[in-house]
PDB file of C-alpha atoms in Angstrom:
ATOM      1  CA  GLY N 251       0.408  -0.011  -0.039  1.00  0.00           C
ATOM      2  CA  ILE N 252       0.909   3.641  -0.077  1.00  0.00           C
ATOM      3  CA  GLN N 253       3.800   4.552   2.343  1.00  0.00           C
ATOM      4  CA  VAL N 254       3.508   8.181   3.910  1.00  0.00           C
ATOM      5  CA  GLU N 255       6.387   9.796   5.444  1.00  0.00           C
ATOM      6  CA  GLN N 256       6.288  12.655   7.916  1.00  0.00           C
ATOM      7  CA  SER N 257       9.511  14.780   9.033  1.00  0.00           C
ATOM      8  CA  PRO N 258      10.543  16.089  11.029  1.00  0.00           C
ATOM      9  CA  PRO N 259       8.995  13.616  13.941  1.00  0.00           C
ATOM     10  CA  ASP N 260       9.552  16.087  16.832  1.00  0.00           C
ATOM     11  CA  LEU N 261       9.879  20.096  16.409  1.00  0.00           C
ATOM     12  CA  ILE N 262      10.077  22.619  19.671  1.00  0.00           C
ATOM     13  CA  LEU N 263       9.625  26.032  18.358  1.00  0.00           C
ATOM     14  CA  GLN N 264       9.784  29.558  20.358  1.00  0.00           C
ATOM     15  CA  GLU N 265       6.721  31.507  20.242  1.00  0.00           C
ATOM     16  CA  GLY N 266       6.668  33.418  17.321  1.00  0.00           C
ATOM     17  CA  ALA N 267       9.103  31.244  15.192  1.00  0.00           C
ATOM     18  CA  ASN N 268       8.132  29.829  12.031  1.00  0.00           C
ATOM     19  CA  SER N 269       8.218  26.457  11.081  1.00  0.00           C
ATOM     20  CA  THR N 270       7.933  23.907   7.958  1.00  0.00           C
ATOM     21  CA  LEU N 271       6.455  20.451   8.169  1.00  0.00           C
ATOM     22  CA  ARG N 272       7.156  17.790   4.978  1.00  0.00           C
ATOM     23  CA  CYS N 273       4.643  14.840   4.042  1.00  0.00           C
ATOM     24  CA  ASN N 274       6.234  12.548   1.427  1.00  0.00           C
ATOM     25  CA  PHE N 275       4.042   9.913  -0.362  1.00  0.00           C
ATOM     26  CA  SER N 276       4.976   7.163  -2.402  1.00  0.00           C
ATOM     27  CA  ASP N 277       2.116   6.883  -4.912  1.00  0.00           C
ATOM     28  CA  SER N 278      -0.381   9.133  -6.738  1.00  0.00           C
ATOM     29  CA  VAL N 279      -2.829  10.548  -4.911  1.00  0.00           C
ATOM     30  CA  ASN N 280      -6.666  12.004  -4.935  1.00  0.00           C
ATOM     31  CA  ASN N 281      -7.153  13.203  -1.542  1.00  0.00           C
ATOM     32  CA  LEU N 282      -4.491  14.790   0.387  1.00  0.00           C
ATOM     33  CA  GLN N 283      -5.470  16.446   3.697  1.00  0.00           C
ATOM     34  CA  TRP N 284      -3.501  17.784   7.160  1.00  0.00           C
ATOM     35  CA  PHE N 285      -4.950  17.793  10.294  1.00  0.00           C
ATOM     36  CA  HIS N 286      -3.627  18.778  13.900  1.00  0.00           C
ATOM     37  CA  GLN N 287      -4.570  16.706  16.646  1.00  0.00           C
ATOM     38  CA  ASN N 288      -5.098  18.778  20.131  1.00  0.00           C
ATOM     39  CA  PRO N 289      -4.329  17.201  23.354  1.00  0.00           C
ATOM     40  CA  TRP N 290      -7.746  16.110  24.034  1.00  0.00           C
ATOM     41  CA  GLY N 291      -7.055  13.907  20.534  1.00  0.00           C
ATOM     42  CA  GLN N 292      -9.737  15.650  18.338  1.00  0.00           C
ATOM     43  CA  LEU N 293      -8.582  15.659  14.899  1.00  0.00           C
ATOM     44  CA  ILE N 294      -9.198  19.360  13.464  1.00  0.00           C
ATOM     45  CA  ASN N 295      -8.993  19.568   9.424  1.00  0.00           C
ATOM     46  CA  LEU N 296      -6.353  21.975   8.522  1.00  0.00           C
ATOM     47  CA  PHE N 297      -6.375  21.829   4.691  1.00  0.00           C
ATOM     48  CA  TYR N 298      -7.842  19.545   1.996  1.00  0.00           C
ATOM     49  CA  ILE N 299      -5.242  19.968  -0.529  1.00  0.00           C
ATOM     50  CA  PRO N 300      -4.482  16.932  -2.927  1.00  0.00           C
ATOM     51  CA  SER N 301      -2.558  19.681  -4.897  1.00  0.00           C
ATOM     52  CA  GLY N 302      -1.767  23.387  -5.109  1.00  0.00           C
ATOM     53  CA  THR N 303      -1.601  25.868  -2.743  1.00  0.00           C
ATOM     54  CA  LYS N 304      -3.846  27.304   0.163  1.00  0.00           C
ATOM     55  CA  GLN N 305      -3.887  29.639   2.917  1.00  0.00           C
ATOM     56  CA  ASN N 306      -5.422  30.125   6.088  1.00  0.00           C
ATOM     57  CA  GLY N 307      -4.588  32.575   8.492  1.00  0.00           C
ATOM     58  CA  ARG N 308      -1.251  31.880   9.724  1.00  0.00           C
ATOM     59  CA  LEU N 309      -1.273  28.615   8.261  1.00  0.00           C
ATOM     60  CA  SER N 310      -0.844  27.541   4.655  1.00  0.00           C
ATOM     61  CA  ALA N 311      -0.153  24.288   2.480  1.00  0.00           C
ATOM     62  CA  THR N 312       1.354  23.593  -0.579  1.00  0.00           C
ATOM     63  CA  THR N 313       1.093  20.023  -2.322  1.00  0.00           C
ATOM     64  CA  VAL N 314       3.007  19.316  -5.389  1.00  0.00           C
ATOM     65  CA  ALA N 315       1.445  15.891  -6.517  1.00  0.00           C
ATOM     66  CA  THR N 316       3.729  15.050  -9.646  1.00  0.00           C
ATOM     67  CA  GLU N 317       6.684  15.549  -6.881  1.00  0.00           C
ATOM     68  CA  ARG N 318       4.682  13.955  -4.350  1.00  0.00           C
ATOM     69  CA  TYR N 319       5.072  15.793  -1.251  1.00  0.00           C
ATOM     70  CA  SER N 320       3.255  18.081   0.386  1.00  0.00           C
ATOM     71  CA  LEU N 321       4.190  20.818   3.024  1.00  0.00           C
ATOM     72  CA  LEU N 322       2.270  22.677   6.012  1.00  0.00           C
ATOM     73  CA  TYR N 323       4.034  26.121   6.911  1.00  0.00           C
ATOM     74  CA  ILE N 324       3.019  27.607  10.355  1.00  0.00           C
ATOM     75  CA  SER N 325       4.350  31.381  10.625  1.00  0.00           C
ATOM     76  CA  SER N 326       4.304  33.176  14.329  1.00  0.00           C
ATOM     77  CA  SER N 327       3.787  30.133  16.162  1.00  0.00           C
ATOM     78  CA  GLN N 328       1.522  30.276  19.165  1.00  0.00           C
ATOM     79  CA  THR N 329       1.629  27.874  22.452  1.00  0.00           C
ATOM     80  CA  THR N 330      -2.071  26.678  21.098  1.00  0.00           C
ATOM     81  CA  ASP N 331      -0.254  25.842  17.988  1.00  0.00           C
ATOM     82  CA  SER N 332       1.052  22.760  19.829  1.00  0.00           C
ATOM     83  CA  GLY N 333      -0.323  19.096  19.024  1.00  0.00           C
ATOM     84  CA  VAL N 334       0.296  16.355  16.822  1.00  0.00           C
ATOM     85  CA  TYR N 335       0.350  17.446  13.009  1.00  0.00           C
ATOM     86  CA  PHE N 336      -0.818  14.641  10.440  1.00  0.00           C
ATOM     87  CA  CYS N 337      -0.664  14.278   6.702  1.00  0.00           C
ATOM     88  CA  ALA N 338      -3.137  11.674   5.954  1.00  0.00           C
ATOM     89  CA  VAL N 339      -3.759  10.592   1.840  1.00  0.00           C
ATOM     90  CA  ARG N 340      -5.583   8.443  -0.113  1.00  0.00           C
ATOM     91  CA  ALA N 341      -4.079   6.455  -3.123  1.00  0.00           C
ATOM     92  CA  VAL N 342      -5.322   6.786  -6.517  1.00  0.00           C
ATOM     93  CA  ASP N 343      -5.064   3.110  -7.706  1.00  0.00           C
ATOM     94  CA  THR N 344      -6.526   1.311  -5.231  1.00  0.00           C
ATOM     95  CA  GLY N 345     -10.116   1.698  -4.957  1.00  0.00           C
ATOM     96  CA  ARG N 346      -9.969   2.210  -1.156  1.00  0.00           C
ATOM     97  CA  ARG N 347     -11.389   5.193   0.434  1.00  0.00           C
ATOM     98  CA  ALA N 348      -9.985   5.417   3.455  1.00  0.00           C
ATOM     99  CA  LEU N 349      -7.335   7.960   4.606  1.00  0.00           C
ATOM    100  CA  THR N 350      -3.404   6.172   5.352  1.00  0.00           C
ATOM    101  CA  PHE N 351      -2.171   8.581   7.884  1.00  0.00           C
ATOM    102  CA  GLY N 352       1.707   9.571   8.132  1.00  0.00           C
ATOM    103  CA  SER N 353       3.462   8.994  11.969  1.00  0.00           C
ATOM    104  CA  GLY N 354       2.920  12.798  12.902  1.00  0.00           C
ATOM    105  CA  THR N 355       4.933  15.932  13.797  1.00  0.00           C
ATOM    106  CA  ARG N 356       4.821  16.597  17.270  1.00  0.00           C
ATOM    107  CA  LEU N 357       4.939  20.265  17.840  1.00  0.00           C
ATOM    108  CA  GLN N 358       5.958  21.797  21.210  1.00  0.00           C
ATOM    109  CA  VAL N 359       5.463  25.870  21.092  1.00  0.00           C
ATOM    110  CA  GLN N 360       7.089  27.303  24.015  1.00  0.00           C
ATOM    111  CA  PRO N 361       6.099  30.684  25.527  1.00  0.00           C
TER     112      PRO N 361
ATOM    113  CA  GLY B  81     -17.966  23.235   8.554  1.00  0.00           C
ATOM    114  CA  ALA B  82     -19.077  19.830   8.666  1.00  0.00           C
ATOM    115  CA  VAL B  83     -19.272  18.134  12.009  1.00  0.00           C
ATOM    116  CA  VAL B  84     -19.331  14.564  13.202  1.00  0.00           C
ATOM    117  CA  SER B  85     -19.911  13.198  16.794  1.00  0.00           C
ATOM    118  CA  GLN B  86     -18.944  10.450  18.760  1.00  0.00           C
ATOM    119  CA  HIS B  87     -20.818   8.883  22.153  1.00  0.00           C
ATOM    120  CA  PRO B  88     -19.811   8.113  24.336  1.00  0.00           C
ATOM    121  CA  SER B  89     -16.452  10.415  24.772  1.00  0.00           C
ATOM    122  CA  TRP B  90     -15.091   7.646  27.582  1.00  0.00           C
ATOM    123  CA  VAL B  91     -16.400   4.241  28.835  1.00  0.00           C
ATOM    124  CA  ILE B  92     -14.944   2.213  31.062  1.00  0.00           C
ATOM    125  CA  CYS B  93     -16.492  -1.575  31.317  1.00  0.00           C
ATOM    126  CA  LYS B  94     -15.422  -4.762  32.890  1.00  0.00           C
ATOM    127  CA  SER B  95     -13.452  -7.815  30.899  1.00  0.00           C
ATOM    128  CA  GLY B  96     -16.365  -9.641  28.974  1.00  0.00           C
ATOM    129  CA  THR B  97     -18.890  -7.181  28.125  1.00  0.00           C
ATOM    130  CA  SER B  98     -19.895  -5.346  25.216  1.00  0.00           C
ATOM    131  CA  VAL B  99     -19.273  -1.466  24.595  1.00  0.00           C
ATOM    132  CA  LYS B 100     -21.284   0.173  22.079  1.00  0.00           C
ATOM    133  CA  ILE B 101     -19.698   3.350  20.164  1.00  0.00           C
ATOM    134  CA  GLU B 102     -21.819   5.931  17.998  1.00  0.00           C
ATOM    135  CA  CYS B 103     -20.447   8.085  14.945  1.00  0.00           C
ATOM    136  CA  ARG B 104     -23.115  10.725  13.604  1.00  0.00           C
ATOM    137  CA  SER B 105     -22.754  13.210  10.846  1.00  0.00           C
ATOM    138  CA  LEU B 106     -24.673  16.292  12.290  1.00  0.00           C
ATOM    139  CA  ASP B 107     -24.882  18.530   8.908  1.00  0.00           C
ATOM    140  CA  PHE B 108     -24.337  15.849   6.296  1.00  0.00           C
ATOM    141  CA  GLN B 109     -25.071  12.608   4.790  1.00  0.00           C
ATOM    142  CA  ALA B 110     -22.351  10.344   4.881  1.00  0.00           C
ATOM    143  CA  THR B 111     -22.539   7.045   2.598  1.00  0.00           C
ATOM    144  CA  THR B 112     -19.242   6.008   3.812  1.00  0.00           C
ATOM    145  CA  MET B 113     -17.493   6.160   7.486  1.00  0.00           C
ATOM    146  CA  PHE B 114     -14.617   4.826   8.591  1.00  0.00           C
ATOM    147  CA  TRP B 115     -13.408   3.751  12.277  1.00  0.00           C
ATOM    148  CA  TYR B 116      -9.792   4.083  13.430  1.00  0.00           C
ATOM    149  CA  ARG B 117      -7.969   2.757  16.438  1.00  0.00           C
ATOM    150  CA  GLN B 118      -5.298   4.769  18.079  1.00  0.00           C
ATOM    151  CA  PHE B 119      -2.704   3.988  20.306  1.00  0.00           C
ATOM    152  CA  PRO B 120      -0.762   6.436  23.003  1.00  0.00           C
ATOM    153  CA  LYS B 121       1.932   8.321  20.802  1.00  0.00           C
ATOM    154  CA  GLN B 122       1.098   6.468  17.925  1.00  0.00           C
ATOM    155  CA  SER B 123      -0.634   7.221  14.364  1.00  0.00           C
ATOM    156  CA  LEU B 124      -4.084   6.236  13.438  1.00  0.00           C
ATOM    157  CA  MET B 125      -4.634   2.347  12.108  1.00  0.00           C
ATOM    158  CA  LEU B 126      -7.971   1.959   9.946  1.00  0.00           C
ATOM    159  CA  MET B 127     -10.090  -0.967  11.431  1.00  0.00           C
ATOM    160  CA  ALA B 128     -12.773  -1.113   8.960  1.00  0.00           C
ATOM    161  CA  THR B 129     -14.435   1.164   6.220  1.00  0.00           C
ATOM    162  CA  SER B 130     -18.435   1.383   6.985  1.00  0.00           C
ATOM    163  CA  ASN B 131     -20.688   1.831   4.073  1.00  0.00           C
ATOM    164  CA  GLU B 132     -24.545   2.337   4.442  1.00  0.00           C
ATOM    165  CA  GLY B 133     -26.757  -0.404   3.774  1.00  0.00           C
ATOM    166  CA  SER B 134     -23.809  -2.941   3.432  1.00  0.00           C
ATOM    167  CA  LYS B 135     -21.368  -4.951   5.308  1.00  0.00           C
ATOM    168  CA  ALA B 136     -18.534  -3.271   6.411  1.00  0.00           C
ATOM    169  CA  THR B 137     -15.016  -4.012   5.265  1.00  0.00           C
ATOM    170  CA  TYR B 138     -12.785  -4.799   7.501  1.00  0.00           C
ATOM    171  CA  GLU B 139      -8.787  -4.378   7.508  1.00  0.00           C
ATOM    172  CA  GLN B 140      -6.375  -7.395   7.178  1.00  0.00           C
ATOM    173  CA  GLY B 141      -5.853  -8.984  11.189  1.00  0.00           C
ATOM    174  CA  VAL B 142      -9.192  -6.939  12.600  1.00  0.00           C
ATOM    175  CA  GLU B 143     -11.777  -9.205  13.956  1.00  0.00           C
ATOM    176  CA  LYS B 144     -15.242  -8.933  11.954  1.00  0.00           C
ATOM    177  CA  ASP B 145     -16.720 -10.613  15.208  1.00  0.00           C
ATOM    178  CA  LYS B 146     -14.988  -8.780  17.709  1.00  0.00           C
ATOM    179  CA  PHE B 147     -15.696  -5.219  16.057  1.00  0.00           C
ATOM    180  CA  LEU B 148     -18.977  -5.511  15.028  1.00  0.00           C
ATOM    181  CA  ILE B 149     -19.769  -2.326  12.772  1.00  0.00           C
ATOM    182  CA  ASN B 150     -23.624  -1.146  11.508  1.00  0.00           C
ATOM    183  CA  HIS B 151     -24.450   1.634   9.265  1.00  0.00           C
ATOM    184  CA  ALA B 152     -27.678   1.751   9.142  1.00  0.00           C
ATOM    185  CA  SER B 153     -28.399   5.271   7.817  1.00  0.00           C
ATOM    186  CA  LEU B 154     -26.827   7.844   6.042  1.00  0.00           C
ATOM    187  CA  THR B 155     -25.722   9.836   9.414  1.00  0.00           C
ATOM    188  CA  LEU B 156     -25.229   6.994  11.698  1.00  0.00           C
ATOM    189  CA  SER B 157     -22.302   4.195  11.984  1.00  0.00           C
ATOM    190  CA  THR B 158     -22.084   1.885  15.100  1.00  0.00           C
ATOM    191  CA  LEU B 159     -18.815  -0.037  16.323  1.00  0.00           C
ATOM    192  CA  THR B 160     -19.867  -2.329  18.852  1.00  0.00           C
ATOM    193  CA  VAL B 161     -16.540  -4.164  20.528  1.00  0.00           C
ATOM    194  CA  THR B 162     -17.896  -7.218  21.968  1.00  0.00           C
ATOM    195  CA  SER B 163     -16.642  -9.408  24.837  1.00  0.00           C
ATOM    196  CA  ALA B 164     -14.049  -6.592  25.412  1.00  0.00           C
ATOM    197  CA  HIS B 165     -10.591  -7.534  27.038  1.00  0.00           C
ATOM    198  CA  PRO B 166      -7.983  -5.074  28.123  1.00  0.00           C
ATOM    199  CA  GLU B 167      -5.656  -5.120  25.213  1.00  0.00           C
ATOM    200  CA  ASP B 168      -8.820  -3.594  23.510  1.00  0.00           C
ATOM    201  CA  SER B 169      -8.422  -0.310  25.574  1.00  0.00           C
ATOM    202  CA  SER B 170      -7.600   2.015  22.909  1.00  0.00           C
ATOM    203  CA  PHE B 171      -8.602   5.309  21.397  1.00  0.00           C
ATOM    204  CA  TYR B 172     -11.434   4.734  18.784  1.00  0.00           C
ATOM    205  CA  ILE B 173     -12.303   7.678  16.690  1.00  0.00           C
ATOM    206  CA  CYS B 174     -14.548   7.320  13.682  1.00  0.00           C
ATOM    207  CA  SER B 175     -14.988   9.787  10.294  1.00  0.00           C
ATOM    208  CA  ALA B 176     -17.414  10.647   7.504  1.00  0.00           C
ATOM    209  CA  GLU B 177     -16.786  11.539   3.957  1.00  0.00           C
ATOM    210  CA  SER B 178     -18.478  14.394   3.054  1.00  0.00           C
ATOM    211  CA  SER B 179     -19.790  14.749  -0.825  1.00  0.00           C
ATOM    212  CA  SER B 180     -17.048  16.550  -1.929  1.00  0.00           C
ATOM    213  CA  TYR B 181     -14.530  13.477  -0.175  1.00  0.00           C
ATOM    214  CA  GLU B 182     -12.986  15.400   2.657  1.00  0.00           C
ATOM    215  CA  GLN B 183     -13.097  13.414   5.471  1.00  0.00           C
ATOM    216  CA  TYR B 184     -14.112  14.569   9.010  1.00  0.00           C
ATOM    217  CA  PHE B 185     -13.602  12.924  12.371  1.00  0.00           C
ATOM    218  CA  GLY B 186     -15.309  12.455  15.609  1.00  0.00           C
ATOM    219  CA  PRO B 187     -14.074  13.557  18.954  1.00  0.00           C
ATOM    220  CA  GLY B 188     -12.759  10.158  19.447  1.00  0.00           C
ATOM    221  CA  THR B 189     -14.104   7.380  22.217  1.00  0.00           C
ATOM    222  CA  ARG B 190     -11.384   6.288  25.238  1.00  0.00           C
ATOM    223  CA  LEU B 191     -12.249   2.716  26.218  1.00  0.00           C
ATOM    224  CA  THR B 192     -10.735   1.273  28.994  1.00  0.00           C
ATOM    225  CA  VAL B 193     -11.254  -2.231  29.784  1.00  0.00           C
ATOM    226  CA  THR B 194     -10.587  -3.623  33.418  1.00  0.00           C
TER     227      THR B 194
END
């Protein structure tokens, strides 16, 4: 099945810093989503971005489908950005509707 | 945005009993819902795909007789953990696929089996 790799696995930032999270995937996809899992376990939808670039406030994401990677940018980080960020994809050729998750990036923003 | 609810949010049960978890899409209809399991500090692992009006499709290694899934309507899927044992303790999360193919996740159910 499709492989999803996220980097870095852990990241510690000072409040106000910027960061870039990366997601590499091994096959063509028709769905790619970025999520933030908060300390209570809730997965918050950040972006639905199988291709192209989107921005939402301090967050933006870019997916280059032909090169099989996606980037999530966090600018001016805040302590509330702490948590785990997951990239999840759905491969084109399998007929499988479920998302395959990467292992996540654990972000800690310190005041 | 689309909202998915889960009930209960946490449950403690004794070994050998059964527990039912409900997953509802509140403001959209979902032909397809999914059930995931997450262990501490790990990623989400798909357990099964639930299709309205038909049998669920289980991932390899997931016991379908132990984890019963019913998707009786376009807004409700249930997961029943039968004869629960301590190793079934985990965080169970459901998701629903919208008409635009984006998936939305419920808040999760933390199951502890004593």
